[in-house]
Short mmCIF file of C-alpha atoms and ligand atoms in Angstrom, two decimals:
data_model
loop_
_atom_site.label_atom_id
_atom_site.label_comp_id
_atom_site.label_asym_id
_atom_site.label_seq_id
_atom_site.Cartn_x
_atom_site.Cartn_y
_atom_site.Cartn_z
CA UNK A 1 16.15 -10.29 -12.31
CA UNK A 2 14.29 -8.95 -15.17
CA UNK A 3 15.69 -6.08 -16.60
CA UNK A 4 13.67 -2.99 -17.26
CA UNK A 5 14.67 -0.31 -19.90
CA UNK A 6 12.89 2.73 -20.69
CA UNK A 7 13.98 3.71 -24.44
CA UNK A 8 13.88 6.33 -27.62
CA UNK A 9 16.47 4.75 -29.95
CA UNK A 10 16.23 1.75 -32.21
CA UNK A 11 15.01 -1.77 -30.83
CA UNK A 12 17.03 -4.64 -31.78
CA UNK A 13 15.27 -7.09 -34.15
CA UNK A 14 15.14 -10.11 -32.06
CA UNK A 15 13.39 -8.59 -29.58
CA UNK A 16 9.31 -9.63 -29.50
CA UNK A 17 7.14 -6.75 -30.29
CA UNK A 18 4.19 -6.09 -27.75
CA UNK A 19 1.04 -3.65 -28.60
CA UNK A 20 -1.53 -3.08 -26.09
CA UNK A 21 -5.22 -2.84 -27.86
CA UNK A 22 -7.91 -0.93 -25.95
CA UNK A 23 -11.49 -2.42 -26.45
CA UNK A 24 -13.29 -1.94 -29.51
CA UNK A 25 -10.13 0.05 -31.07
CA UNK A 26 -8.85 -0.41 -34.38
CA UNK A 27 -5.35 -1.47 -34.55
CA UNK A 28 -2.43 0.39 -36.28
CA UNK A 29 1.25 0.96 -35.68
CA UNK A 30 4.07 3.00 -37.21
CA UNK A 31 6.15 0.66 -35.94
CA UNK A 32 5.20 -2.14 -37.90
CA UNK A 33 6.48 -2.80 -41.34
CA UNK A 34 3.63 -2.85 -43.66
CA UNK A 35 4.15 -6.71 -44.57
CA UNK A 36 3.78 -7.53 -40.60
CA UNK A 37 1.22 -4.96 -40.01
CA UNK A 38 -1.15 -6.38 -42.34
CA UNK A 39 0.03 -9.94 -41.10
CA UNK A 40 -1.61 -8.62 -37.54
CA UNK A 41 -4.79 -7.01 -38.87
CA UNK A 42 -5.55 -10.41 -40.51
CA UNK A 43 -4.63 -12.28 -37.53
CA UNK A 44 -6.97 -9.77 -35.34
CA UNK A 45 -9.87 -10.12 -37.64
CA UNK A 46 -9.58 -13.98 -37.88
CA UNK A 47 -9.55 -14.67 -34.71
CA UNK A 48 -12.04 -12.03 -34.14
CA UNK A 49 -9.97 -10.61 -30.87
CA UNK A 50 -11.26 -7.46 -29.42
CA UNK A 51 -8.74 -6.14 -26.72
CA UNK A 52 -11.24 -7.52 -24.06
CA UNK A 53 -8.98 -7.15 -20.72
CA UNK A 54 -6.79 -10.54 -20.19
CA UNK A 55 -6.74 -11.85 -23.56
CA UNK A 56 -3.65 -11.76 -26.34
CA UNK A 57 -3.20 -12.68 -29.54
CA UNK A 58 -0.03 -13.96 -30.95
CA UNK A 59 1.96 -13.87 -34.44
CA UNK A 60 4.50 -15.13 -35.91
CA UNK A 61 5.96 -12.46 -38.73
CA UNK A 62 8.89 -12.26 -40.79
CA UNK A 63 10.99 -10.90 -37.87
CA UNK A 64 9.72 -13.09 -34.90
CA UNK A 65 6.83 -12.80 -32.49
CA UNK A 66 4.29 -10.07 -32.26
CA UNK A 67 1.90 -10.11 -29.06
CA UNK A 68 -1.04 -7.85 -28.98
CA UNK A 69 -2.42 -7.36 -25.43
CA UNK A 70 -6.40 -6.71 -24.71
CA UNK A 71 -6.21 -4.06 -22.39
CA UNK A 72 -10.24 -3.57 -22.21
CA UNK A 73 -11.99 -0.71 -22.41
CA UNK A 74 -10.72 2.10 -19.72
CA UNK A 75 -7.25 0.68 -18.52
CA UNK A 76 -6.62 1.86 -15.21
CA UNK A 77 -3.34 2.03 -13.17
CA UNK A 78 -3.68 -1.50 -11.92
CA UNK A 79 -5.33 -3.19 -15.03
CA UNK A 80 -1.82 -1.96 -16.59
CA UNK A 81 -0.02 -3.51 -13.83
CA UNK A 82 -2.22 -6.73 -14.46
CA UNK A 83 -1.51 -6.86 -17.67
CA UNK A 84 2.66 -6.38 -17.27
CA UNK A 85 1.97 -9.53 -15.02
CA UNK A 86 0.25 -11.65 -17.25
CA UNK A 87 3.72 -11.33 -20.17
CA UNK A 88 5.73 -12.80 -17.39
CA UNK A 89 4.23 -16.20 -18.77
CA UNK A 90 3.46 -15.37 -22.30
CA UNK A 91 7.12 -14.26 -22.65
CA UNK A 92 8.42 -17.24 -20.61
CA UNK A 93 10.74 -19.07 -23.25
CA UNK A 94 11.94 -15.37 -24.99
CA UNK A 95 14.90 -13.31 -24.17
CA UNK A 96 14.03 -9.59 -24.86
CA UNK A 97 10.95 -8.30 -25.95
CA UNK A 98 9.39 -4.57 -26.42
CA UNK A 99 6.89 -2.95 -25.31
CA UNK A 100 5.55 -0.22 -27.95
CA UNK A 101 4.02 2.69 -25.09
CA UNK A 102 1.22 4.41 -27.14
CA UNK A 103 -1.34 6.51 -26.43
CA UNK A 104 -4.55 4.65 -25.48
CA UNK A 105 -8.20 5.75 -26.49
CA UNK A 106 -10.52 6.41 -23.60
CA UNK A 107 -7.72 6.59 -21.24
CA UNK A 108 -6.46 9.28 -18.73
CA UNK A 109 -3.00 7.85 -18.10
CA UNK A 110 0.14 9.47 -20.19
CA UNK A 111 2.44 7.19 -22.05
CA UNK A 112 4.85 7.65 -19.26
CA UNK A 113 2.36 6.26 -16.80
CA UNK A 114 1.07 3.38 -19.14
CA UNK A 115 4.56 2.50 -19.77
CA UNK A 116 5.74 2.56 -15.77
CA UNK A 117 2.54 0.14 -14.72
CA UNK A 118 3.17 -2.28 -17.04
CA UNK A 119 6.63 -2.07 -16.30
CA UNK A 120 5.86 -2.55 -12.24
CA UNK A 121 3.14 -5.19 -13.15
CA UNK A 122 6.17 -6.97 -14.61
CA UNK A 123 8.53 -6.54 -12.47
CA UNK A 124 6.40 -7.93 -9.33
CA UNK A 125 4.55 -10.49 -11.29
CA UNK A 126 8.33 -12.01 -12.40
CA UNK A 127 8.63 -12.66 -8.80
CA UNK A 128 9.79 -16.17 -7.88
CA UNK A 129 10.95 -17.81 -4.40
CA UNK A 130 12.93 -20.45 -6.02
CA UNK A 131 16.33 -20.84 -3.91
CA UNK A 132 15.68 -24.33 -2.49
CA UNK A 133 15.80 -26.01 -5.74
CA UNK A 134 18.81 -28.12 -6.57
CA UNK A 135 17.54 -30.28 -8.95
CA UNK A 136 15.68 -28.06 -11.42
CA UNK A 137 16.31 -27.93 -15.14
CA UNK A 138 17.69 -24.95 -17.26
CA UNK A 139 14.19 -25.06 -19.20
CA UNK A 140 11.90 -24.59 -15.92
CA UNK A 141 13.52 -21.08 -15.65
CA UNK A 142 12.46 -18.06 -17.56
CA UNK A 143 14.43 -17.19 -20.23
CA UNK A 144 13.15 -13.36 -19.98
CA UNK A 145 16.53 -11.08 -19.39
CA UNK A 146 14.90 -7.53 -20.69
CA UNK A 147 11.64 -5.93 -21.50
CA UNK A 148 12.33 -2.63 -23.20
CA UNK A 149 9.74 -0.07 -23.17
CA UNK A 150 10.11 2.53 -26.42
CA UNK A 151 8.81 5.74 -25.58
CA UNK A 152 9.51 9.43 -25.92
CA UNK A 153 11.32 11.45 -23.49
CA UNK A 154 12.75 8.08 -22.38
CA UNK A 155 15.60 9.78 -19.81
CA UNK A 156 12.57 11.42 -18.18
CA UNK A 157 10.58 8.28 -17.69
CA UNK A 158 13.35 5.90 -16.68
CA UNK A 159 14.15 8.52 -13.66
CA UNK A 160 10.32 8.93 -12.87
CA UNK A 161 10.40 5.02 -12.73
CA UNK A 162 12.81 5.32 -9.85
CA UNK A 163 9.30 4.96 -7.18
CA UNK A 164 8.02 2.15 -8.62
CA UNK A 165 11.20 0.52 -9.27
CA UNK A 166 11.75 1.08 -5.46
CA UNK A 167 7.94 -0.08 -4.49
CA UNK A 168 8.60 -2.94 -6.75
CA UNK A 169 11.98 -3.84 -4.95
CA UNK A 170 10.22 -3.71 -1.70
CA UNK A 171 7.46 -6.18 -2.34
CA UNK A 172 10.08 -8.65 -3.81
CA UNK A 173 11.83 -8.28 -0.98
CA UNK A 174 9.24 -8.34 1.47
CA UNK A 175 8.33 -12.12 -0.03
CA UNK A 176 11.35 -13.31 0.11
CA UNK A 177 11.05 -12.79 3.61
CA UNK A 178 7.70 -14.33 3.95
CA UNK A 179 8.36 -17.73 1.58
CA UNK A 180 11.63 -17.79 3.67
CA UNK A 181 11.01 -21.48 6.26
CA UNK A 182 11.04 -21.00 9.83
CA UNK A 183 14.16 -22.74 10.10
CA UNK A 184 16.58 -20.31 8.11
CA UNK A 185 14.77 -17.19 9.20
CA UNK A 186 14.47 -17.21 12.68
CA UNK A 187 14.25 -14.07 14.79
CA UNK A 188 18.03 -13.45 14.77
CA UNK A 189 18.03 -13.70 10.79
CA UNK A 190 14.94 -11.51 10.35
CA UNK A 191 16.65 -8.82 12.66
CA UNK A 192 20.02 -8.89 11.32
CA UNK A 193 18.50 -8.83 7.90
CA UNK A 194 16.57 -5.65 9.29
CA UNK A 195 19.91 -4.24 10.33
CA UNK A 196 21.27 -4.45 7.37
CA UNK A 197 18.52 -2.17 6.02
CA UNK A 198 20.94 0.83 7.57
CA UNK A 199 22.80 0.78 3.93
CA UNK A 200 19.89 2.96 3.01
CA UNK A 201 19.94 5.64 5.47
CA UNK A 202 17.10 3.84 7.80
CA UNK A 203 18.07 3.80 11.65
CA UNK A 204 17.78 0.28 12.86
CA UNK A 205 17.81 -0.68 16.24
CA UNK A 206 17.62 -4.37 17.58
CA UNK A 207 16.76 -5.18 21.25
CA UNK A 208 17.62 -8.41 22.49
CA UNK A 209 16.31 -10.49 24.87
CA UNK A 210 18.51 -8.20 27.81
CA UNK A 211 16.90 -5.09 26.54
CA UNK A 212 13.10 -6.68 26.26
CA UNK A 213 13.59 -7.75 29.62
CA UNK A 214 14.53 -4.58 30.77
CA UNK A 215 11.83 -2.73 28.93
CA UNK A 216 9.36 -4.68 30.30
CA UNK A 217 8.15 -6.48 27.11
CA UNK A 218 6.38 -8.89 29.66
CA UNK A 219 3.81 -9.93 27.18
CA UNK A 220 6.11 -10.87 24.20
CA UNK A 221 8.85 -11.95 26.34
CA UNK A 222 5.88 -14.81 27.93
CA UNK A 223 5.39 -15.63 23.98
CA UNK A 224 8.75 -16.49 23.35
CA UNK A 225 9.32 -18.39 27.15
CA UNK A 226 8.06 -21.29 24.62
CA UNK A 227 10.85 -21.22 22.00
CA UNK A 228 14.49 -21.86 22.15
CA UNK A 229 15.48 -18.85 19.93
CA UNK A 230 15.52 -15.61 21.26
CA UNK A 231 13.15 -12.55 20.71
CA UNK A 232 14.20 -9.80 19.22
CA UNK A 233 12.55 -6.43 18.50
CA UNK A 234 13.25 -4.08 15.86
CA UNK A 235 12.84 -0.57 15.73
CA UNK A 236 13.44 1.37 11.98
CA UNK A 237 13.26 4.95 11.55
CA UNK A 238 13.19 6.90 8.07
CA UNK A 239 13.03 10.30 8.71
CA UNK A 240 12.66 12.07 5.36
CA UNK A 241 11.80 15.45 6.96
CA UNK A 242 14.67 15.86 9.61
CA UNK A 243 13.51 19.03 10.66
CA UNK A 244 9.79 17.83 11.43
CA UNK A 245 10.47 16.02 14.71
CA UNK A 246 7.18 13.99 14.71
CA UNK A 247 6.33 11.13 12.70
CA UNK A 248 3.66 11.28 10.37
CA UNK A 249 3.05 7.74 11.09
CA UNK A 250 3.96 4.83 13.38
CA UNK A 251 3.85 1.24 11.78
CA UNK A 252 3.93 -1.78 14.03
CA UNK A 253 3.93 -5.28 12.59
CA UNK A 254 3.74 -9.16 13.95
CA UNK A 255 6.66 -11.11 13.46
CA UNK A 256 6.10 -14.68 14.94
CA UNK A 257 8.44 -16.79 13.17
CA UNK A 258 6.78 -19.68 13.63
CA UNK A 259 3.25 -20.10 15.11
CA UNK A 260 2.93 -23.58 16.45
CA UNK A 261 0.01 -22.34 18.66
CA UNK A 262 2.32 -23.06 22.07
CA UNK A 263 0.69 -25.21 24.67
CA UNK A 264 -2.87 -24.43 23.27
CA UNK A 265 -1.24 -26.48 19.98
CA UNK A 266 -2.40 -25.98 16.88
CA UNK A 267 -3.49 -29.23 14.49
CA UNK A 268 -0.64 -30.63 12.84
CA UNK A 269 -2.09 -29.98 9.04
CA UNK A 270 -2.14 -26.73 7.97
CA UNK A 271 0.41 -25.88 10.44
CA UNK A 272 2.92 -25.42 8.07
CA UNK A 273 1.48 -21.67 6.96
CA UNK A 274 2.39 -20.82 10.14
CA UNK A 275 6.14 -20.09 8.84
CA UNK A 276 4.33 -16.69 7.41
CA UNK A 277 2.91 -15.62 10.83
CA UNK A 278 5.71 -12.63 10.41
CA UNK A 279 4.05 -11.27 7.21
CA UNK A 280 2.89 -8.35 8.86
CA UNK A 281 6.64 -7.55 10.18
CA UNK A 282 7.99 -8.30 6.56
CA UNK A 283 5.34 -5.73 5.18
CA UNK A 284 6.43 -3.05 8.05
CA UNK A 285 9.98 -3.72 7.02
CA UNK A 286 9.74 -3.71 3.22
CA UNK A 287 7.63 -0.86 3.52
CA UNK A 288 10.35 1.27 5.41
CA UNK A 289 12.81 -0.05 3.04
CA UNK A 290 10.93 1.23 -0.20
CA UNK A 291 10.10 4.85 1.74
CA UNK A 292 14.28 4.90 2.15
CA UNK A 293 14.43 3.84 -1.50
CA UNK A 294 12.23 6.50 -2.68
CA UNK A 295 13.99 9.13 -0.38
CA UNK A 296 10.30 9.88 0.81
CA UNK A 297 10.16 13.07 2.43
CA UNK A 298 8.10 11.24 5.37
CA UNK A 299 8.91 10.78 9.02
CA UNK A 300 7.84 6.60 9.69
CA UNK A 301 8.85 4.74 12.27
CA UNK A 302 7.72 1.08 12.10
CA UNK A 303 8.51 -1.48 14.83
CA UNK A 304 8.38 -5.29 14.74
CA UNK A 305 8.13 -8.20 17.04
CA UNK A 306 10.11 -11.16 16.11
CA UNK A 307 9.84 -14.11 18.26
CA UNK A 308 8.23 -18.25 17.77
CA UNK A 309 5.48 -19.25 19.30
CA UNK A 310 6.12 -22.99 20.54
CA UNK A 311 5.03 -25.47 23.39
CA UNK A 312 8.63 -26.17 24.99
CA UNK A 313 8.76 -27.09 28.65
CA UNK A 314 9.14 -23.23 29.96
CA UNK A 315 6.45 -22.44 27.85
CA UNK A 316 3.21 -20.09 29.48
CA UNK A 317 0.43 -22.26 30.38
CA UNK A 318 -3.13 -21.53 29.51
CA UNK A 319 -4.04 -19.53 32.80
CA UNK A 320 -1.39 -17.56 33.29
CA UNK A 321 -1.30 -13.79 34.40
CA UNK A 322 1.10 -11.73 32.83
CA UNK A 323 1.85 -8.26 33.33
CA UNK A 324 2.17 -5.78 29.96
CA UNK A 325 4.73 -2.71 29.37
CA UNK A 326 1.84 -0.67 29.93
CA UNK A 327 0.87 -2.16 33.28
CA UNK A 328 -1.89 -3.95 32.28
CA UNK A 329 -2.22 -7.43 33.34
CA UNK A 330 -3.54 -10.09 31.19
CA UNK A 331 -5.10 -13.23 31.57
CA UNK A 332 -3.34 -16.11 28.97
CA UNK A 333 -6.33 -18.51 28.50
CA UNK A 334 -5.29 -19.10 24.94
CA UNK A 335 -1.62 -19.30 24.32
CA UNK A 336 -2.25 -19.47 20.44
CA UNK A 337 -3.72 -15.79 20.79
CA UNK A 338 0.21 -14.82 20.59
CA UNK A 339 -0.19 -12.23 18.25
CA UNK A 340 -2.36 -9.43 19.76
CA UNK A 341 0.32 -10.52 22.88
CA UNK A 342 3.22 -9.04 20.79
CA UNK A 343 1.55 -6.61 19.33
CA UNK A 344 0.08 -4.64 22.49
CA UNK A 345 4.17 -4.30 23.74
CA UNK A 346 5.63 -3.01 20.37
CA UNK A 347 2.73 -0.28 19.96
CA UNK A 348 3.19 0.32 23.39
CA UNK A 349 7.00 0.90 23.34
CA UNK A 350 6.47 2.66 20.17
CA UNK A 351 3.68 4.91 21.63
CA UNK A 352 5.95 5.60 24.62
CA UNK A 353 8.97 6.60 22.85
CA UNK A 354 7.71 8.39 19.77
CA UNK A 355 5.39 11.32 18.91
CA UNK A 356 3.20 9.43 16.00
CA UNK A 357 0.67 11.66 14.59
CA UNK A 358 -1.28 8.03 13.13
CA UNK A 359 -0.63 4.50 13.85
CA UNK A 360 -1.24 0.97 12.39
CA UNK A 361 -0.57 -2.48 13.03
CA UNK A 362 -0.49 -5.06 10.79
CA UNK A 363 -0.59 -8.87 11.48
CA UNK A 364 -1.78 -12.52 10.12
CA UNK A 365 -3.77 -12.41 13.19
CA UNK A 366 -7.49 -14.09 13.53
CA UNK A 367 -9.01 -17.00 11.73
CA UNK A 368 -12.29 -15.35 12.04
CA UNK A 369 -11.05 -12.46 9.97
CA UNK A 370 -9.98 -15.07 7.03
CA UNK A 371 -13.08 -16.95 7.16
CA UNK A 372 -15.19 -13.47 7.01
CA UNK A 373 -13.64 -12.01 4.00
CA UNK A 374 -11.79 -14.70 2.34
CA UNK A 375 -8.67 -13.88 0.27
CA UNK A 376 -10.76 -10.43 -1.60
CA UNK A 377 -10.37 -8.31 1.24
CA UNK A 378 -8.31 -7.93 4.47
CA UNK A 379 -10.06 -6.72 8.02
CA UNK A 380 -9.61 -3.28 8.73
CA UNK A 381 -10.45 -2.10 12.21
CA UNK A 382 -9.92 1.63 13.25
CA UNK A 383 -11.12 4.28 15.56
CA UNK A 384 -11.09 7.11 13.26
CA UNK A 385 -13.40 7.48 9.97
CA UNK A 386 -11.05 10.01 8.01
CA UNK A 387 -8.37 7.23 8.35
CA UNK A 388 -10.52 4.27 7.37
CA UNK A 389 -11.80 6.35 4.04
CA UNK A 390 -8.26 6.70 3.58
CA UNK A 391 -6.94 3.15 3.92
CA UNK A 392 -9.84 2.09 1.93
CA UNK A 393 -9.06 4.46 -1.06
CA UNK A 394 -5.55 3.39 -0.58
CA UNK A 395 -6.54 -0.50 -0.78
CA UNK A 396 -8.91 0.05 -4.14
CA UNK A 397 -6.09 1.78 -6.00
CA UNK A 398 -3.22 -0.55 -5.08
CA UNK A 399 -5.71 -3.75 -5.40
CA UNK A 400 -4.61 -4.38 -2.10
CA UNK A 401 -8.19 -4.55 -0.61
CA UNK A 402 -9.88 -3.40 2.84
CA UNK A 403 -13.30 -4.17 4.73
CA UNK A 404 -14.11 -1.77 7.53
CA UNK A 405 -15.06 -4.79 10.26
CA UNK A 406 -16.62 -3.21 13.19
CA UNK A 407 -15.15 -2.19 16.99
CA UNK A 408 -17.52 -1.67 19.65
CA UNK A 409 -18.08 -1.66 23.45
CA UNK A 410 -19.66 -5.10 23.55
CA UNK A 411 -17.01 -6.32 22.35
CA UNK A 412 -14.51 -4.62 24.30
CA UNK A 413 -16.41 -5.77 27.48
CA UNK A 414 -16.23 -9.61 26.15
CA UNK A 415 -12.24 -9.08 26.98
CA UNK A 416 -12.64 -8.78 30.78
CA UNK A 417 -11.57 -10.97 32.70
CA UNK A 418 -12.20 -12.43 36.07
CA UNK A 419 -8.72 -12.42 37.83
CA UNK A 420 -6.83 -9.69 35.69
CA UNK A 421 -7.54 -6.49 33.49
CA UNK A 422 -7.81 -8.48 30.45
CA UNK A 423 -8.45 -11.57 28.54
CA UNK A 424 -6.55 -12.61 25.54
CA UNK A 425 -9.78 -14.66 24.22
CA UNK A 426 -13.11 -13.54 24.39
CA UNK A 427 -15.83 -14.95 26.30
CA UNK A 428 -17.74 -15.29 23.35
CA UNK A 429 -16.28 -17.55 20.64
CA UNK A 430 -17.82 -15.53 17.41
CA UNK A 431 -16.83 -11.97 15.96
CA UNK A 432 -12.81 -13.19 16.97
CA UNK A 433 -11.82 -10.41 14.35
CA UNK A 434 -13.11 -7.53 16.24
CA UNK A 435 -12.85 -8.94 19.70
CA UNK A 436 -8.93 -9.08 18.95
CA UNK A 437 -8.37 -5.50 18.02
CA UNK A 438 -10.56 -4.46 20.86
CA UNK A 439 -7.53 -6.08 22.64
CA UNK A 440 -5.05 -4.06 20.71
CA UNK A 441 -7.34 -0.74 21.08
CA UNK A 442 -6.36 -1.24 25.05
CA UNK A 443 -3.05 -0.59 24.18
CA UNK A 444 -3.34 3.28 22.29
CA UNK A 445 -1.60 5.27 25.54
CA UNK A 446 -4.04 8.19 23.92
CA UNK A 447 -7.45 6.72 23.66
CA UNK A 448 -8.24 9.01 20.30
CA UNK A 449 -4.80 8.44 18.54
CA UNK A 450 -5.90 7.89 15.04
CA UNK A 451 -5.12 4.02 14.83
CA UNK A 452 -5.96 1.53 11.83
CA UNK A 453 -5.57 -2.36 12.54
CA UNK A 454 -5.15 -4.56 9.68
CA UNK A 455 -5.89 -8.44 9.95
CA UNK A 456 -4.05 -9.82 7.02
CA UNK A 457 -4.57 -13.62 8.24
CA UNK A 458 -7.00 -14.47 4.78
CA UNK A 459 -4.46 -12.17 2.26
CA UNK A 460 -1.08 -13.15 3.06
CA UNK A 461 -0.89 -15.99 1.01
CA UNK A 462 -2.25 -16.86 -2.66
CA UNK A 463 -2.63 -20.25 -3.38
CA UNK A 464 -3.81 -20.50 -7.03
CA UNK A 465 -0.87 -17.98 -8.50
CA UNK A 466 -2.34 -14.76 -10.26
CA UNK A 467 -0.86 -12.01 -12.64
CA UNK A 468 0.91 -9.81 -10.17
CA UNK A 469 1.78 -12.84 -7.60
CA UNK A 470 2.86 -16.16 -7.76
CA UNK A 471 1.90 -19.11 -5.36
CA UNK A 472 3.30 -18.43 -2.21
CA UNK A 473 3.25 -15.00 -0.19
CA UNK A 474 1.69 -11.56 -1.15
CA UNK A 475 3.39 -9.82 1.29
CA UNK A 476 -0.27 -7.67 1.25
CA UNK A 477 -0.02 -4.31 2.43
CA UNK A 478 3.40 -2.98 0.76
CA UNK A 479 1.64 -1.29 -1.87
CA UNK A 480 -1.32 -0.38 0.33
CA UNK A 481 0.86 1.47 2.77
CA UNK A 482 3.14 3.35 0.33
CA UNK A 483 0.13 4.71 -1.16
CA UNK A 484 -1.63 5.55 1.76
CA UNK A 485 2.10 7.18 3.54
CA UNK A 486 2.89 9.18 0.40
CA UNK A 487 -0.93 10.32 -0.63
N1 BES B 501 -1.65 -16.89 13.37
C1 BES B 501 -2.71 -17.30 13.85
C2 BES B 501 -3.71 -16.83 12.69
C3 BES B 501 -4.06 -17.37 11.76
C4 BES B 501 -4.71 -18.22 11.11
C5 BES B 501 -3.26 -16.54 10.78
C6 BES B 501 -4.91 -18.66 9.91
C7 BES B 501 -3.60 -17.05 9.04
C8 BES B 501 -4.21 -18.21 8.87
C9 BES B 501 -3.22 -16.18 15.02
O1 BES B 501 -2.13 -16.30 15.83
C10 BES B 501 -4.40 -17.38 15.53
O2 BES B 501 -3.47 -18.54 16.03
N2 BES B 501 -5.04 -17.17 16.40
C11 BES B 501 -6.30 -17.62 16.70
C12 BES B 501 -7.14 -16.80 18.08
C13 BES B 501 -7.80 -17.59 18.74
C14 BES B 501 -7.10 -18.49 19.37
C15 BES B 501 -8.67 -16.81 19.87
C16 BES B 501 -7.34 -18.20 15.34
O3 BES B 501 -7.64 -16.92 15.00
O4 BES B 501 -7.82 -19.26 15.24
MN1 MN B 502 -1.58 -18.33 17.28
ZN1 ZN B 503 -0.14 -16.56 15.40
#
């Protein structure tokens, strides 16, 4: 993994030199020799380089490569992270680079914050999932090993980077889980991986099939019935405020390790994407990992339902009626609407056993939300306006954006069954994101508990590759939830 270092000391001559330039600003740097400075200035004027965001200029001086990166007009934290991410490509063939951190004109961020955000961008932008290649050549791998940030007061800057480094590690861990194929990341392997996080001071409890039966996870077990793999549920607690009994927040994640649809089987084209139907769970687990690494002073409890949705001979049938942990009966009309079943029992279990001030669930839940919002925004459904505002703001700040979609009585009524308490798909094929959310809402023990449901079906997969995420899993939500929980 790429090493990030902060120093006020001397920089080796071999390091690529990187400078940021705000749009419209004049380039100058005391870190360059006069001949190099003249060279860079000349290149800037010849190329009419004006510091526009996302543009770069590269110069080869007597000592090696110099990069000037355009920062745009008033760069914010997210813009600087993206800049860090874009540097990954620029430095692919280099070994060591040094970013000379200087005040940016018109920017409110301190040099320390500038360094932190660029470094964080490098950390998550350099993420790769390449463990299954066996024939790749050396030159196909990045040679970049270390990026040094030249700052004042480097001891403090390093120390303060801890929270960012923790978050960066958590994002990389979350993406690893999401990219892992379903034959490797089974519910059992996933649960064992979560259990290992106890070394960080997290409390982890894993429930196997027997415990799930005793605890009456009726809906989750109904989904699991169609697979030969044993389902698991993991409960993960971070108690950073041990003197407080209550939990500040409860998190629930959908961990369907593969969603074939069950008897209501999905079309084969694109079915492979359903290996990522456990992103919600990965995000919950990684979020708790981040809090533990940060030693955050909050109490958070997470629960993830780990199960595979397959069409085995023992699978549930469309038309079956199953009793949930809450006691409410559910008519299962489409076995492909399995995520809400898994979440409902997990939500109930969490509320039954823990005193939580607010509750958020996160899931790759509906194609409808994906079609409504594409990959720009995740869907937000909530019974609480304050919670909505708080989450939307955290989304804006982290670039993991949310758009609120409605819950309503009418959508809720469409979830009434003719022969049981609830049906698992709506009577109306439209507004599938909202009706799914209304299904979940029926599993709040206390109606007014501030609760939010995040539907990440459209944003869990990066198809083109972006500065902060290569093609593949985004693990959307880790940065957002960290900001939300920590304020
Ligand atoms: N995991 C899918 C939702 C999904 C679709 C995630 C596309 C990512 C990309 C979910 O379990 C599902 O199958 N939902 C159905 C529900 C329908 C049967 C009511 C859907 O949205 O089509
Ligand atoms: Mn499904
Ligand atoms: Zn699913």
